[in-house]
PDB file of C-alpha atoms in Angstrom:
ATOM      1  CA  UNK A   1      42.197  64.347 -14.083  1.00 57.00           C
ATOM      2  CA  UNK A   2      44.881  66.514 -15.666  1.00 59.00           C
ATOM      3  CA  UNK A   3      43.892  69.366 -17.964  1.00 66.00           C
ATOM      4  CA  UNK A   4      45.896  70.138 -21.072  1.00 77.00           C
ATOM      5  CA  UNK A   5      45.833  73.936 -20.871  1.00 87.00           C
ATOM      6  CA  UNK A   6      48.058  76.773 -21.973  1.00 88.00           C
ATOM      7  CA  UNK A   7      48.471  80.311 -20.671  1.00 88.00           C
ATOM      8  CA  UNK A   8      47.374  81.943 -23.912  1.00 86.00           C
ATOM      9  CA  UNK A   9      47.014  85.695 -23.381  1.00 87.00           C
ATOM     10  CA  UNK A  10      47.155  85.437 -19.577  1.00 92.00           C
ATOM     11  CA  UNK A  11      50.277  87.077 -18.110  1.00 92.00           C
ATOM     12  CA  UNK A  12      49.081  87.633 -14.537  1.00 93.00           C
ATOM     13  CA  UNK A  13      52.148  85.868 -13.109  1.00 92.00           C
ATOM     14  CA  UNK A  14      54.314  88.482 -14.880  1.00 92.00           C
ATOM     15  CA  UNK A  15      52.288  91.581 -13.955  1.00 91.00           C
ATOM     16  CA  UNK A  16      53.803  92.288 -10.546  1.00 88.00           C
ATOM     17  CA  UNK A  17      51.382  90.111  -8.604  1.00 89.00           C
ATOM     18  CA  UNK A  18      54.178  87.744  -7.549  1.00 87.00           C
ATOM     19  CA  UNK A  19      57.690  88.384  -6.275  1.00 83.00           C
ATOM     20  CA  UNK A  20      59.998  87.332  -9.089  1.00 80.00           C
ATOM     21  CA  UNK A  21      63.747  87.264  -9.531  1.00 80.00           C
ATOM     22  CA  UNK A  22      64.614  87.183 -13.221  1.00 82.00           C
ATOM     23  CA  UNK A  23      68.221  87.337 -14.403  1.00 83.00           C
ATOM     24  CA  UNK A  24      69.296  88.464 -10.905  1.00 81.00           C
ATOM     25  CA  UNK A  25      66.818  91.368 -10.916  1.00 80.00           C
ATOM     26  CA  UNK A  26      64.010  91.306  -8.371  1.00 78.00           C
ATOM     27  CA  UNK A  27      60.518  92.311  -9.565  1.00 72.00           C
ATOM     28  CA  UNK A  28      58.121  93.165  -6.769  1.00 79.00           C
ATOM     29  CA  UNK A  29      54.848  94.964  -7.379  1.00 81.00           C
ATOM     30  CA  UNK A  30      55.599  95.897 -10.976  1.00 85.00           C
ATOM     31  CA  UNK A  31      55.440  93.994 -14.242  1.00 89.00           C
ATOM     32  CA  UNK A  32      58.460  92.059 -15.475  1.00 90.00           C
ATOM     33  CA  UNK A  33      60.385  94.092 -18.017  1.00 89.00           C
ATOM     34  CA  UNK A  34      60.075  91.218 -20.507  1.00 91.00           C
ATOM     35  CA  UNK A  35      56.276  91.028 -20.612  1.00 90.00           C
ATOM     36  CA  UNK A  36      54.723  92.625 -23.681  1.00 89.00           C
ATOM     37  CA  UNK A  37      51.199  93.083 -24.967  1.00 85.00           C
ATOM     38  CA  UNK A  38      51.113  89.527 -26.317  1.00 83.00           C
ATOM     39  CA  UNK A  39      53.036  87.778 -23.546  1.00 86.00           C
ATOM     40  CA  UNK A  40      56.677  87.124 -22.813  1.00 90.00           C
ATOM     41  CA  UNK A  41      59.053  88.798 -25.248  1.00 92.00           C
ATOM     42  CA  UNK A  42      61.866  86.364 -24.356  1.00 91.00           C
ATOM     43  CA  UNK A  43      59.727  83.221 -24.082  1.00 88.00           C
ATOM     44  CA  UNK A  44      62.173  80.921 -25.891  1.00 90.00           C
ATOM     45  CA  UNK A  45      65.086  82.212 -23.783  1.00 91.00           C
ATOM     46  CA  UNK A  46      63.233  82.762 -20.491  1.00 89.00           C
ATOM     47  CA  UNK A  47      65.063  81.558 -17.388  1.00 89.00           C
ATOM     48  CA  UNK A  48      64.316  78.194 -15.807  1.00 87.00           C
ATOM     49  CA  UNK A  49      63.687  79.800 -12.418  1.00 85.00           C
ATOM     50  CA  UNK A  50      61.112  81.186 -11.971  1.00 87.00           C
ATOM     51  CA  UNK A  51      59.625  81.277 -15.465  1.00 89.00           C
ATOM     52  CA  UNK A  52      59.923  77.717 -16.786  1.00 88.00           C
ATOM     53  CA  UNK A  53      59.493  76.210 -13.310  1.00 89.00           C
ATOM     54  CA  UNK A  54      56.397  78.249 -12.393  1.00 89.00           C
ATOM     55  CA  UNK A  55      53.322  76.063 -11.943  1.00 89.00           C
ATOM     56  CA  UNK A  56      50.039  77.913 -12.239  1.00 94.00           C
ATOM     57  CA  UNK A  57      47.368  75.836 -10.501  1.00 94.00           C
ATOM     58  CA  UNK A  58      44.811  76.735 -13.157  1.00 95.00           C
ATOM     59  CA  UNK A  59      46.852  74.898 -15.801  1.00 92.00           C
ATOM     60  CA  UNK A  60      45.693  71.707 -14.100  1.00 84.00           C
ATOM     61  CA  UNK A  61      48.792  69.554 -13.719  1.00 74.00           C
ATOM     62  CA  UNK A  62      47.389  67.946 -10.541  1.00 77.00           C
ATOM     63  CA  UNK A  63      44.368  65.851  -9.616  1.00 78.00           C
ATOM     64  CA  UNK A  64      42.325  69.059  -9.301  1.00 86.00           C
ATOM     65  CA  UNK A  65      41.147  70.879 -12.396  1.00 90.00           C
ATOM     66  CA  UNK A  66      39.686  74.322 -11.883  1.00 95.00           C
ATOM     67  CA  UNK A  67      36.904  75.692 -14.111  1.00 94.00           C
ATOM     68  CA  UNK A  68      37.870  77.647 -17.201  1.00 94.00           C
ATOM     69  CA  UNK A  69      36.600  80.880 -15.614  1.00 95.00           C
ATOM     70  CA  UNK A  70      39.131  80.503 -12.761  1.00 96.00           C
ATOM     71  CA  UNK A  71      41.950  81.372 -15.178  1.00 96.00           C
ATOM     72  CA  UNK A  72      43.944  84.158 -13.464  1.00 96.00           C
ATOM     73  CA  UNK A  73      43.144  86.831 -16.054  1.00 94.00           C
ATOM     74  CA  UNK A  74      39.422  86.105 -15.573  1.00 95.00           C
ATOM     75  CA  UNK A  75      39.201  85.352 -11.839  1.00 96.00           C
ATOM     76  CA  UNK A  76      41.839  87.778 -10.591  1.00 96.00           C
ATOM     77  CA  UNK A  77      43.427  84.952  -8.575  1.00 97.00           C
ATOM     78  CA  UNK A  78      46.714  83.189  -9.246  1.00 96.00           C
ATOM     79  CA  UNK A  79      46.511  79.670  -7.796  1.00 97.00           C
ATOM     80  CA  UNK A  80      49.570  77.632  -6.852  1.00 95.00           C
ATOM     81  CA  UNK A  81      49.945  74.302  -5.058  1.00 95.00           C
ATOM     82  CA  UNK A  82      52.484  74.472  -2.201  1.00 95.00           C
ATOM     83  CA  UNK A  83      53.653  72.596   0.899  1.00 95.00           C
ATOM     84  CA  UNK A  84      54.445  74.034   4.313  1.00 94.00           C
ATOM     85  CA  UNK A  85      56.011  71.698   6.868  1.00 92.00           C
ATOM     86  CA  UNK A  86      54.893  68.821   4.606  1.00 94.00           C
ATOM     87  CA  UNK A  87      51.275  70.078   4.708  1.00 96.00           C
ATOM     88  CA  UNK A  88      49.852  70.581   1.194  1.00 95.00           C
ATOM     89  CA  UNK A  89      47.841  73.722   0.531  1.00 96.00           C
ATOM     90  CA  UNK A  90      46.579  75.971  -2.216  1.00 97.00           C
ATOM     91  CA  UNK A  91      48.001  79.485  -2.359  1.00 96.00           C
ATOM     92  CA  UNK A  92      45.696  82.093  -3.927  1.00 96.00           C
ATOM     93  CA  UNK A  93      47.239  85.468  -4.733  1.00 95.00           C
ATOM     94  CA  UNK A  94      44.965  88.425  -5.479  1.00 93.00           C
ATOM     95  CA  UNK A  95      45.858  90.092  -8.771  1.00 92.00           C
ATOM     96  CA  UNK A  96      46.416  93.840  -8.791  1.00 87.00           C
ATOM     97  CA  UNK A  97      43.915  94.092 -11.634  1.00 84.00           C
ATOM     98  CA  UNK A  98      41.193  93.059  -9.185  1.00 88.00           C
ATOM     99  CA  UNK A  99      39.651  89.846  -7.957  1.00 88.00           C
ATOM    100  CA  UNK A 100      36.296  88.548  -9.121  1.00 91.00           C
ATOM    101  CA  UNK A 101      34.275  88.262  -5.889  1.00 93.00           C
ATOM    102  CA  UNK A 102      32.250  85.338  -7.250  1.00 95.00           C
ATOM    103  CA  UNK A 103      35.478  83.456  -8.002  1.00 96.00           C
ATOM    104  CA  UNK A 104      36.692  84.040  -4.443  1.00 93.00           C
ATOM    105  CA  UNK A 105      33.393  82.870  -2.950  1.00 95.00           C
ATOM    106  CA  UNK A 106      33.449  79.809  -5.210  1.00 97.00           C
ATOM    107  CA  UNK A 107      37.013  79.058  -4.061  1.00 97.00           C
ATOM    108  CA  UNK A 108      36.001  79.156  -0.378  1.00 96.00           C
ATOM    109  CA  UNK A 109      33.233  76.635  -1.058  1.00 96.00           C
ATOM    110  CA  UNK A 110      35.517  74.475  -3.199  1.00 96.00           C
ATOM    111  CA  UNK A 111      38.300  74.209  -0.588  1.00 96.00           C
ATOM    112  CA  UNK A 112      35.714  73.346   2.060  1.00 96.00           C
ATOM    113  CA  UNK A 113      34.079  70.683  -0.134  1.00 96.00           C
ATOM    114  CA  UNK A 114      37.468  69.169  -1.043  1.00 95.00           C
ATOM    115  CA  UNK A 115      39.139  69.469   2.385  1.00 95.00           C
ATOM    116  CA  UNK A 116      41.934  71.605   0.949  1.00 96.00           C
ATOM    117  CA  UNK A 117      43.987  74.040   3.030  1.00 97.00           C
ATOM    118  CA  UNK A 118      44.089  77.562   1.603  1.00 97.00           C
ATOM    119  CA  UNK A 119      46.298  80.600   2.043  1.00 96.00           C
ATOM    120  CA  UNK A 120      45.060  83.810   0.450  1.00 95.00           C
ATOM    121  CA  UNK A 121      47.481  86.694  -0.090  1.00 92.00           C
ATOM    122  CA  UNK A 122      46.347  90.115  -1.072  1.00 84.00           C
ATOM    123  CA  UNK A 123      46.551  93.755  -0.122  1.00 71.00           C
ATOM    124  CA  UNK A 124      49.352  93.019   2.346  1.00 77.00           C
ATOM    125  CA  UNK A 125      47.147  90.601   4.263  1.00 86.00           C
ATOM    126  CA  UNK A 126      47.190  86.845   4.676  1.00 91.00           C
ATOM    127  CA  UNK A 127      44.121  84.710   5.364  1.00 93.00           C
ATOM    128  CA  UNK A 128      44.230  81.028   6.217  1.00 95.00           C
ATOM    129  CA  UNK A 129      41.460  78.474   5.751  1.00 95.00           C
ATOM    130  CA  UNK A 130      41.851  74.837   6.660  1.00 95.00           C
ATOM    131  CA  UNK A 131      42.962  72.469   9.364  1.00 95.00           C
ATOM    132  CA  UNK A 132      44.212  73.525  12.763  1.00 95.00           C
ATOM    133  CA  UNK A 133      47.564  71.904  11.950  1.00 95.00           C
ATOM    134  CA  UNK A 134      47.859  74.030   8.813  1.00 96.00           C
ATOM    135  CA  UNK A 135      46.968  77.276  10.599  1.00 95.00           C
ATOM    136  CA  UNK A 136      49.350  76.474  13.480  1.00 94.00           C
ATOM    137  CA  UNK A 137      52.211  75.906  11.021  1.00 93.00           C
ATOM    138  CA  UNK A 138      52.251  79.696  10.506  1.00 89.00           C
ATOM    139  CA  UNK A 139      52.719  80.398  14.220  1.00 85.00           C
ATOM    140  CA  UNK A 140      56.105  78.702  14.356  1.00 63.00           C
TER     141      UNK A 140
END
């Protein structure tokens, strides 16, 4: 099932939660200079990489559709589908604005119920949940 969602007022991917390189300028730990109160101020002219190519997992362009309340500006988690050594996993990045503890606990149960590998990044720490193969892929 694919959800037909839009970002709306959510700009968590632009708020310094992710490492971004926009127009050859690297943005780490601080908001993108082009994000305003109502979203991207250069939306029509935003660069392909990373802006147009960014795939927020909450938007639901995969077989998994997360609940409405898991939207990054509500849950405090930015979700992205990734692959590491051909192993699919869900990357969850804690937002600087704070993570909803209930959303994080729900996510742990959800990945367990759906046999999904999970990497959680936040506060300079990385936590891995999933198969032994997935966890060992980080030791190489």
